[in-house]
Amino acid sequence: MTISHRRHGSGEHKVIVLHDWFGTTAGWGPFLDYLDRSAFSYAMLDYRGYGDRVAEPGDYTLAEIARDTLALADELGWETFSLVGHSMGGKAAQLVLAEAPHRVRKLVGISPVMAGAYRLSDEERELFEAAAQNFTARRIILDLVTGQRAKGVWLDRMVARSSATSRVDAFAAYFQDWAGQDFAAKVAGLELPVKVFVGEHDLALTRELMESTWLPLYPGAELEVLANSGHYPMYEIPVAFAKALEDYLAA
């Protein structure tokens, strides 16, 4: 099966990019305009039930994302590659690492969900579960993770895009999987370059959460707090974030 994906660049350093719960391969904002396409080759994968694969049936799990990611790498002939994952995609990227640690050159998490279970209060879980069919809930979540600093126009556009480019059943199933899964033991202690970016205004995936979940798992992992950003640096600070990401990948 051919894995539908989008390519950016033709450089030596191969990078597979995994999007967030609300996003798709087309949901990276102006950030894509500032990537160095001569130094890097980016392959961006839509999950089943999302984007260009919205009609493709699936289990809608992180394990399925990991299998599709490795199948895409095989299809591209990429024996080794770096992984970049945003939010839910950060957890999926860790599962790819667990399945094929010898193939991953560097791992980057952008406001990433941890490898362990994501603990939510009853009220928070109710909000997140409602988001599959309740677009007001999606807007509340987006407003929360961007520090309640975003304009309503942007929030409305993000909600409209997420609802138009994802299946309700897929959106709901992925939430249950990324929130409930705990595979931290599978990646604990793996030695490779790991960088975590977190926005200073993200009220959900905070610096403190990264310090207690991501950093203890990976020896030598680095954390960078992005100023003037929340959960979506690719929209909030695209130029600065493109530089920060590629400076790390190139180091």
mmCIF file of C-alpha atoms in Angstrom:
data_model
loop_
_atom_site.group_PDB
_atom_site.id
_atom_site.type_symbol
_atom_site.label_atom_id
_atom_site.label_comp_id
_atom_site.label_asym_id
_atom_site.label_seq_id
_atom_site.Cartn_x
_atom_site.Cartn_y
_atom_site.Cartn_z
ATOM 1 C CA MET A 1 0.000 0.000 0.000
ATOM 2 C CA THR A 2 1.292 3.450 -0.915
ATOM 3 C CA ILE A 3 1.275 5.777 2.109
ATOM 4 C CA SER A 4 -0.110 9.201 1.195
ATOM 5 C CA HIS A 5 2.188 11.962 2.429
ATOM 6 C CA ARG A 6 3.544 15.425 1.603
ATOM 7 C CA ARG A 7 7.187 16.198 0.904
ATOM 8 C CA HIS A 8 9.136 19.364 1.591
ATOM 9 C CA GLY A 9 12.784 19.662 0.579
ATOM 10 C CA SER A 10 15.401 17.371 -0.899
ATOM 11 C CA GLY A 11 18.259 17.608 1.594
ATOM 12 C CA GLU A 12 20.425 14.858 3.086
ATOM 13 C CA HIS A 13 18.861 14.903 6.560
ATOM 14 C CA LYS A 14 15.625 12.900 6.375
ATOM 15 C CA VAL A 15 12.827 13.910 8.777
ATOM 16 C CA ILE A 16 9.376 12.377 9.277
ATOM 17 C CA VAL A 17 6.855 14.797 10.793
ATOM 18 C CA LEU A 18 3.756 13.721 12.753
ATOM 19 C CA HIS A 19 0.917 16.164 13.344
ATOM 20 C CA ASP A 20 -1.295 16.840 16.364
ATOM 21 C CA TRP A 21 -4.828 15.718 17.285
ATOM 22 C CA PHE A 22 -6.406 18.752 15.622
ATOM 23 C CA GLY A 23 -4.068 18.913 12.646
ATOM 24 C CA THR A 24 -3.101 17.387 9.311
ATOM 25 C CA THR A 25 -0.091 17.587 7.020
ATOM 26 C CA ALA A 26 -1.600 20.865 5.763
ATOM 27 C CA GLY A 27 -1.985 22.250 9.276
ATOM 28 C CA TRP A 28 1.502 23.601 9.948
ATOM 29 C CA GLY A 29 0.867 27.224 9.096
ATOM 30 C CA PRO A 30 3.470 29.662 7.716
ATOM 31 C CA PHE A 31 6.276 27.759 9.485
ATOM 32 C CA LEU A 32 6.686 25.560 6.387
ATOM 33 C CA ASP A 33 7.754 28.589 4.334
ATOM 34 C CA TYR A 34 10.877 29.038 6.459
ATOM 35 C CA LEU A 35 12.309 25.507 6.381
ATOM 36 C CA ASP A 36 15.671 24.861 4.721
ATOM 37 C CA ARG A 37 14.722 22.573 1.856
ATOM 38 C CA SER A 38 18.303 22.194 0.642
ATOM 39 C CA ALA A 39 19.539 20.706 3.926
ATOM 40 C CA PHE A 40 16.502 18.643 4.932
ATOM 41 C CA SER A 41 13.944 16.318 3.373
ATOM 42 C CA TYR A 42 10.666 16.416 5.293
ATOM 43 C CA ALA A 43 7.962 13.773 4.856
ATOM 44 C CA MET A 44 4.675 14.668 6.525
ATOM 45 C CA LEU A 45 2.200 11.881 7.209
ATOM 46 C CA ASP A 46 -1.571 12.191 7.586
ATOM 47 C CA TYR A 47 -3.116 9.664 9.956
ATOM 48 C CA ARG A 48 -5.918 7.406 8.822
ATOM 49 C CA GLY A 49 -9.188 9.300 9.106
ATOM 50 C CA TYR A 50 -7.432 12.669 8.629
ATOM 51 C CA GLY A 51 -6.501 14.978 5.778
ATOM 52 C CA ASP A 52 -5.618 13.248 2.509
ATOM 53 C CA ARG A 53 -6.429 9.901 4.208
ATOM 54 C CA VAL A 54 -9.770 10.936 5.679
ATOM 55 C CA ALA A 55 -11.617 8.132 3.877
ATOM 56 C CA GLU A 56 -9.022 5.462 4.658
ATOM 57 C CA PRO A 57 -10.328 2.915 7.190
ATOM 58 C CA GLY A 58 -8.282 2.072 10.246
ATOM 59 C CA ASP A 59 -8.125 1.282 13.931
ATOM 60 C CA TYR A 60 -7.216 4.921 14.692
ATOM 61 C CA THR A 61 -4.509 4.099 17.219
ATOM 62 C CA LEU A 62 -0.951 5.206 17.921
ATOM 63 C CA ALA A 63 0.242 1.695 17.043
ATOM 64 C CA GLU A 64 -1.292 2.104 13.606
ATOM 65 C CA ILE A 65 0.404 5.504 13.186
ATOM 66 C CA ALA A 66 3.728 3.909 14.137
ATOM 67 C CA ARG A 67 3.264 1.091 11.614
ATOM 68 C CA ASP A 68 2.327 3.547 8.873
ATOM 69 C CA THR A 69 5.315 5.741 9.723
ATOM 70 C CA LEU A 70 7.739 2.859 9.376
ATOM 71 C CA ALA A 71 5.994 1.717 6.184
ATOM 72 C CA LEU A 72 6.393 5.226 4.776
ATOM 73 C CA ALA A 73 10.100 5.254 5.668
ATOM 74 C CA ASP A 74 10.490 1.918 3.874
ATOM 75 C CA GLU A 75 8.591 3.235 0.866
ATOM 76 C CA LEU A 76 10.885 6.281 0.709
ATOM 77 C CA GLY A 77 13.990 4.139 1.164
ATOM 78 C CA TRP A 78 14.911 5.925 4.392
ATOM 79 C CA GLU A 79 16.772 3.454 6.572
ATOM 80 C CA THR A 80 17.363 6.131 9.214
ATOM 81 C CA PHE A 81 15.527 9.387 9.828
ATOM 82 C CA SER A 82 14.765 11.958 12.492
ATOM 83 C CA LEU A 83 11.286 12.179 13.974
ATOM 84 C CA VAL A 84 9.382 15.370 14.778
ATOM 85 C CA GLY A 85 6.022 15.044 16.535
ATOM 86 C CA HIS A 86 3.594 17.719 17.663
ATOM 87 C CA SER A 87 1.334 17.069 20.679
ATOM 88 C CA MET A 88 -0.358 13.692 20.005
ATOM 89 C CA GLY A 89 2.223 13.240 17.258
ATOM 90 C CA GLY A 90 4.936 13.514 19.911
ATOM 91 C CA LYS A 91 3.527 10.464 21.647
ATOM 92 C CA ALA A 92 3.160 8.600 18.356
ATOM 93 C CA ALA A 93 6.792 9.423 17.525
ATOM 94 C CA GLN A 94 7.902 7.806 20.772
ATOM 95 C CA LEU A 95 6.058 4.642 19.826
ATOM 96 C CA VAL A 96 7.889 4.616 16.475
ATOM 97 C CA LEU A 97 11.097 4.900 18.487
ATOM 98 C CA ALA A 98 10.039 2.005 20.730
ATOM 99 C CA GLU A 99 9.399 -0.187 17.694
ATOM 100 C CA ALA A 100 12.549 0.722 15.733
ATOM 101 C CA PRO A 101 15.108 2.537 17.919
ATOM 102 C CA HIS A 102 17.963 1.726 15.523
ATOM 103 C CA ARG A 103 16.303 3.747 12.766
ATOM 104 C CA VAL A 104 15.722 7.024 14.625
ATOM 105 C CA ARG A 105 18.492 9.603 14.298
ATOM 106 C CA LYS A 106 16.994 12.353 16.481
ATOM 107 C CA LEU A 107 13.661 12.776 18.264
ATOM 108 C CA VAL A 108 11.940 16.138 18.646
ATOM 109 C CA GLY A 109 8.733 16.726 20.576
ATOM 110 C CA ILE A 110 6.751 19.942 20.075
ATOM 111 C CA SER A 111 4.446 20.486 23.051
ATOM 112 C CA PRO A 112 4.382 16.692 23.073
ATOM 113 C CA VAL A 113 2.202 14.237 24.960
ATOM 114 C CA MET A 114 4.240 11.964 27.205
ATOM 115 C CA ALA A 115 4.761 8.216 26.718
ATOM 116 C CA GLY A 116 2.798 7.512 29.889
ATOM 117 C CA ALA A 117 -0.913 8.002 30.428
ATOM 118 C CA TYR A 118 -2.144 11.600 30.266
ATOM 119 C CA ARG A 119 -3.965 12.257 33.512
ATOM 120 C CA LEU A 120 -7.139 14.317 33.256
ATOM 121 C CA SER A 121 -9.677 15.412 35.831
ATOM 122 C CA ASP A 122 -13.252 14.246 35.280
ATOM 123 C CA GLU A 123 -14.156 17.699 34.008
ATOM 124 C CA GLU A 124 -11.195 17.804 31.616
ATOM 125 C CA ARG A 125 -11.939 14.317 30.285
ATOM 126 C CA GLU A 126 -15.546 15.289 29.661
ATOM 127 C CA LEU A 127 -14.371 18.319 27.667
ATOM 128 C CA PHE A 128 -11.891 16.327 25.575
ATOM 129 C CA GLU A 129 -14.357 13.529 24.884
ATOM 130 C CA ALA A 130 -16.992 16.048 23.821
ATOM 131 C CA ALA A 131 -14.612 17.633 21.312
ATOM 132 C CA ALA A 132 -15.185 14.911 18.719
ATOM 133 C CA GLN A 133 -18.686 16.193 17.987
ATOM 134 C CA ASN A 134 -18.874 19.485 19.890
ATOM 135 C CA PHE A 135 -16.930 22.182 18.079
ATOM 136 C CA THR A 136 -17.349 24.609 20.967
ATOM 137 C CA ALA A 137 -15.331 22.133 23.053
ATOM 138 C CA ARG A 138 -12.622 22.127 20.385
ATOM 139 C CA ARG A 139 -12.474 25.914 20.530
ATOM 140 C CA ILE A 140 -12.189 25.896 24.353
ATOM 141 C CA ILE A 141 -9.283 23.439 24.158
ATOM 142 C CA LEU A 142 -7.471 25.499 21.515
ATOM 143 C CA ASP A 143 -7.951 28.644 23.572
ATOM 144 C CA LEU A 144 -6.607 26.884 26.671
ATOM 145 C CA VAL A 145 -3.447 25.489 25.089
ATOM 146 C CA THR A 146 -2.568 28.844 23.505
ATOM 147 C CA GLY A 147 -2.814 30.572 26.877
ATOM 148 C CA GLN A 148 -6.116 32.306 26.067
ATOM 149 C CA ARG A 149 -4.157 34.807 23.958
ATOM 150 C CA ALA A 150 -5.333 33.966 20.433
ATOM 151 C CA LYS A 151 -7.796 35.997 18.384
ATOM 152 C CA GLY A 152 -11.240 34.522 17.896
ATOM 153 C CA VAL A 153 -10.734 34.577 14.127
ATOM 154 C CA TRP A 154 -7.776 32.184 14.431
ATOM 155 C CA LEU A 155 -9.578 29.905 16.907
ATOM 156 C CA ASP A 156 -12.618 29.701 14.627
ATOM 157 C CA ARG A 157 -10.430 28.938 11.622
ATOM 158 C CA MET A 158 -8.591 26.172 13.470
ATOM 159 C CA VAL A 159 -11.861 24.604 14.603
ATOM 160 C CA ALA A 160 -13.301 24.782 11.086
ATOM 161 C CA ARG A 161 -10.189 23.203 9.591
ATOM 162 C CA SER A 162 -10.039 20.380 12.133
ATOM 163 C CA SER A 163 -13.722 19.556 11.704
ATOM 164 C CA ALA A 164 -13.470 19.596 7.901
ATOM 165 C CA THR A 165 -10.350 17.416 7.694
ATOM 166 C CA SER A 166 -10.978 14.652 10.242
ATOM 167 C CA ARG A 167 -13.586 11.961 10.795
ATOM 168 C CA VAL A 168 -15.532 12.178 14.043
ATOM 169 C CA ASP A 169 -14.956 8.499 14.850
ATOM 170 C CA ALA A 170 -11.223 8.793 14.169
ATOM 171 C CA PHE A 171 -10.919 11.966 16.253
ATOM 172 C CA ALA A 172 -12.682 10.270 19.178
ATOM 173 C CA ALA A 173 -10.682 7.046 18.946
ATOM 174 C CA TYR A 174 -7.308 8.761 18.765
ATOM 175 C CA PHE A 175 -8.093 10.695 21.939
ATOM 176 C CA GLN A 176 -8.836 7.552 23.923
ATOM 177 C CA ASP A 177 -5.597 6.001 22.701
ATOM 178 C CA TRP A 178 -3.215 8.920 23.206
ATOM 179 C CA ALA A 179 -4.644 9.784 26.608
ATOM 180 C CA GLY A 180 -4.779 6.220 27.941
ATOM 181 C CA GLN A 181 -1.694 4.482 26.565
ATOM 182 C CA ASP A 182 1.347 3.969 28.780
ATOM 183 C CA PHE A 183 4.448 2.618 27.066
ATOM 184 C CA ALA A 184 7.035 4.652 28.988
ATOM 185 C CA ALA A 185 8.901 1.498 30.002
ATOM 186 C CA LYS A 186 9.564 0.707 26.333
ATOM 187 C CA VAL A 187 11.527 3.915 25.720
ATOM 188 C CA ALA A 188 13.022 4.594 29.156
ATOM 189 C CA GLY A 189 16.789 4.871 28.954
ATOM 190 C CA LEU A 190 17.109 4.872 25.163
ATOM 191 C CA GLU A 191 20.149 6.930 24.238
ATOM 192 C CA LEU A 192 19.704 9.243 21.296
ATOM 193 C CA PRO A 193 19.517 13.025 20.837
ATOM 194 C CA VAL A 194 16.134 14.217 22.152
ATOM 195 C CA LYS A 195 14.802 17.768 22.228
ATOM 196 C CA VAL A 196 11.511 18.975 23.676
ATOM 197 C CA PHE A 197 10.027 22.349 22.758
ATOM 198 C CA VAL A 198 7.229 23.785 24.877
ATOM 199 C CA GLY A 199 5.496 27.135 24.623
ATOM 200 C CA GLU A 200 5.680 29.363 27.669
ATOM 201 C CA HIS A 201 1.933 30.061 27.432
ATOM 202 C CA ASP A 202 0.712 26.468 26.958
ATOM 203 C CA LEU A 203 -1.602 25.849 29.905
ATOM 204 C CA ALA A 204 -1.884 22.087 29.337
ATOM 205 C CA LEU A 205 1.492 20.692 28.229
ATOM 206 C CA THR A 206 3.673 22.812 30.457
ATOM 207 C CA ARG A 207 7.387 23.044 31.185
ATOM 208 C CA GLU A 208 6.806 21.365 34.546
ATOM 209 C CA LEU A 209 4.991 18.458 32.893
ATOM 210 C CA MET A 210 7.829 17.980 30.405
ATOM 211 C CA GLU A 211 10.374 18.024 33.229
ATOM 212 C CA SER A 212 8.516 15.293 35.105
ATOM 213 C CA THR A 213 7.619 13.057 32.140
ATOM 214 C CA TRP A 214 9.798 13.447 29.049
ATOM 215 C CA LEU A 215 13.165 14.437 30.473
ATOM 216 C CA PRO A 216 13.539 11.566 32.978
ATOM 217 C CA LEU A 217 13.018 8.978 30.213
ATOM 218 C CA TYR A 218 15.858 10.009 27.917
ATOM 219 C CA PRO A 219 19.446 10.501 29.123
ATOM 220 C CA GLY A 220 20.684 13.891 27.976
ATOM 221 C CA ALA A 221 17.317 15.114 26.709
ATOM 222 C CA GLU A 222 17.075 18.892 26.247
ATOM 223 C CA LEU A 223 14.157 21.220 26.951
ATOM 224 C CA GLU A 224 13.623 24.612 25.350
ATOM 225 C CA VAL A 225 10.821 26.949 26.398
ATOM 226 C CA LEU A 226 9.607 29.011 23.447
ATOM 227 C CA ALA A 227 8.938 32.616 24.372
ATOM 228 C CA ASN A 228 5.737 34.298 23.203
ATOM 229 C CA SER A 229 4.166 30.986 22.168
ATOM 230 C CA GLY A 230 1.640 28.480 23.365
ATOM 231 C CA HIS A 231 0.873 25.054 21.919
ATOM 232 C CA TYR A 232 1.191 26.083 18.246
ATOM 233 C CA PRO A 233 4.599 27.711 17.636
ATOM 234 C CA MET A 234 4.270 26.919 13.934
ATOM 235 C CA TYR A 235 1.487 29.542 13.860
ATOM 236 C CA GLU A 236 2.448 31.772 16.782
ATOM 237 C CA ILE A 237 6.203 32.249 16.115
ATOM 238 C CA PRO A 238 6.878 30.542 12.754
ATOM 239 C CA VAL A 239 10.189 32.189 11.848
ATOM 240 C CA ALA A 240 11.780 31.738 15.268
ATOM 241 C CA PHE A 241 10.509 28.201 15.591
ATOM 242 C CA ALA A 242 11.749 27.093 12.169
ATOM 243 C CA LYS A 243 15.225 28.304 13.155
ATOM 244 C CA ALA A 244 15.117 26.650 16.590
ATOM 245 C CA LEU A 245 14.011 23.321 15.146
ATOM 246 C CA GLU A 246 16.518 23.215 12.313
ATOM 247 C CA ASP A 247 19.385 24.464 14.480
ATOM 248 C CA TYR A 248 18.811 21.416 16.668
ATOM 249 C CA LEU A 249 18.389 18.961 13.813
ATOM 250 C CA ALA A 250 21.567 20.248 12.144
ATOM 251 C CA ALA A 251 23.729 20.278 15.295
#
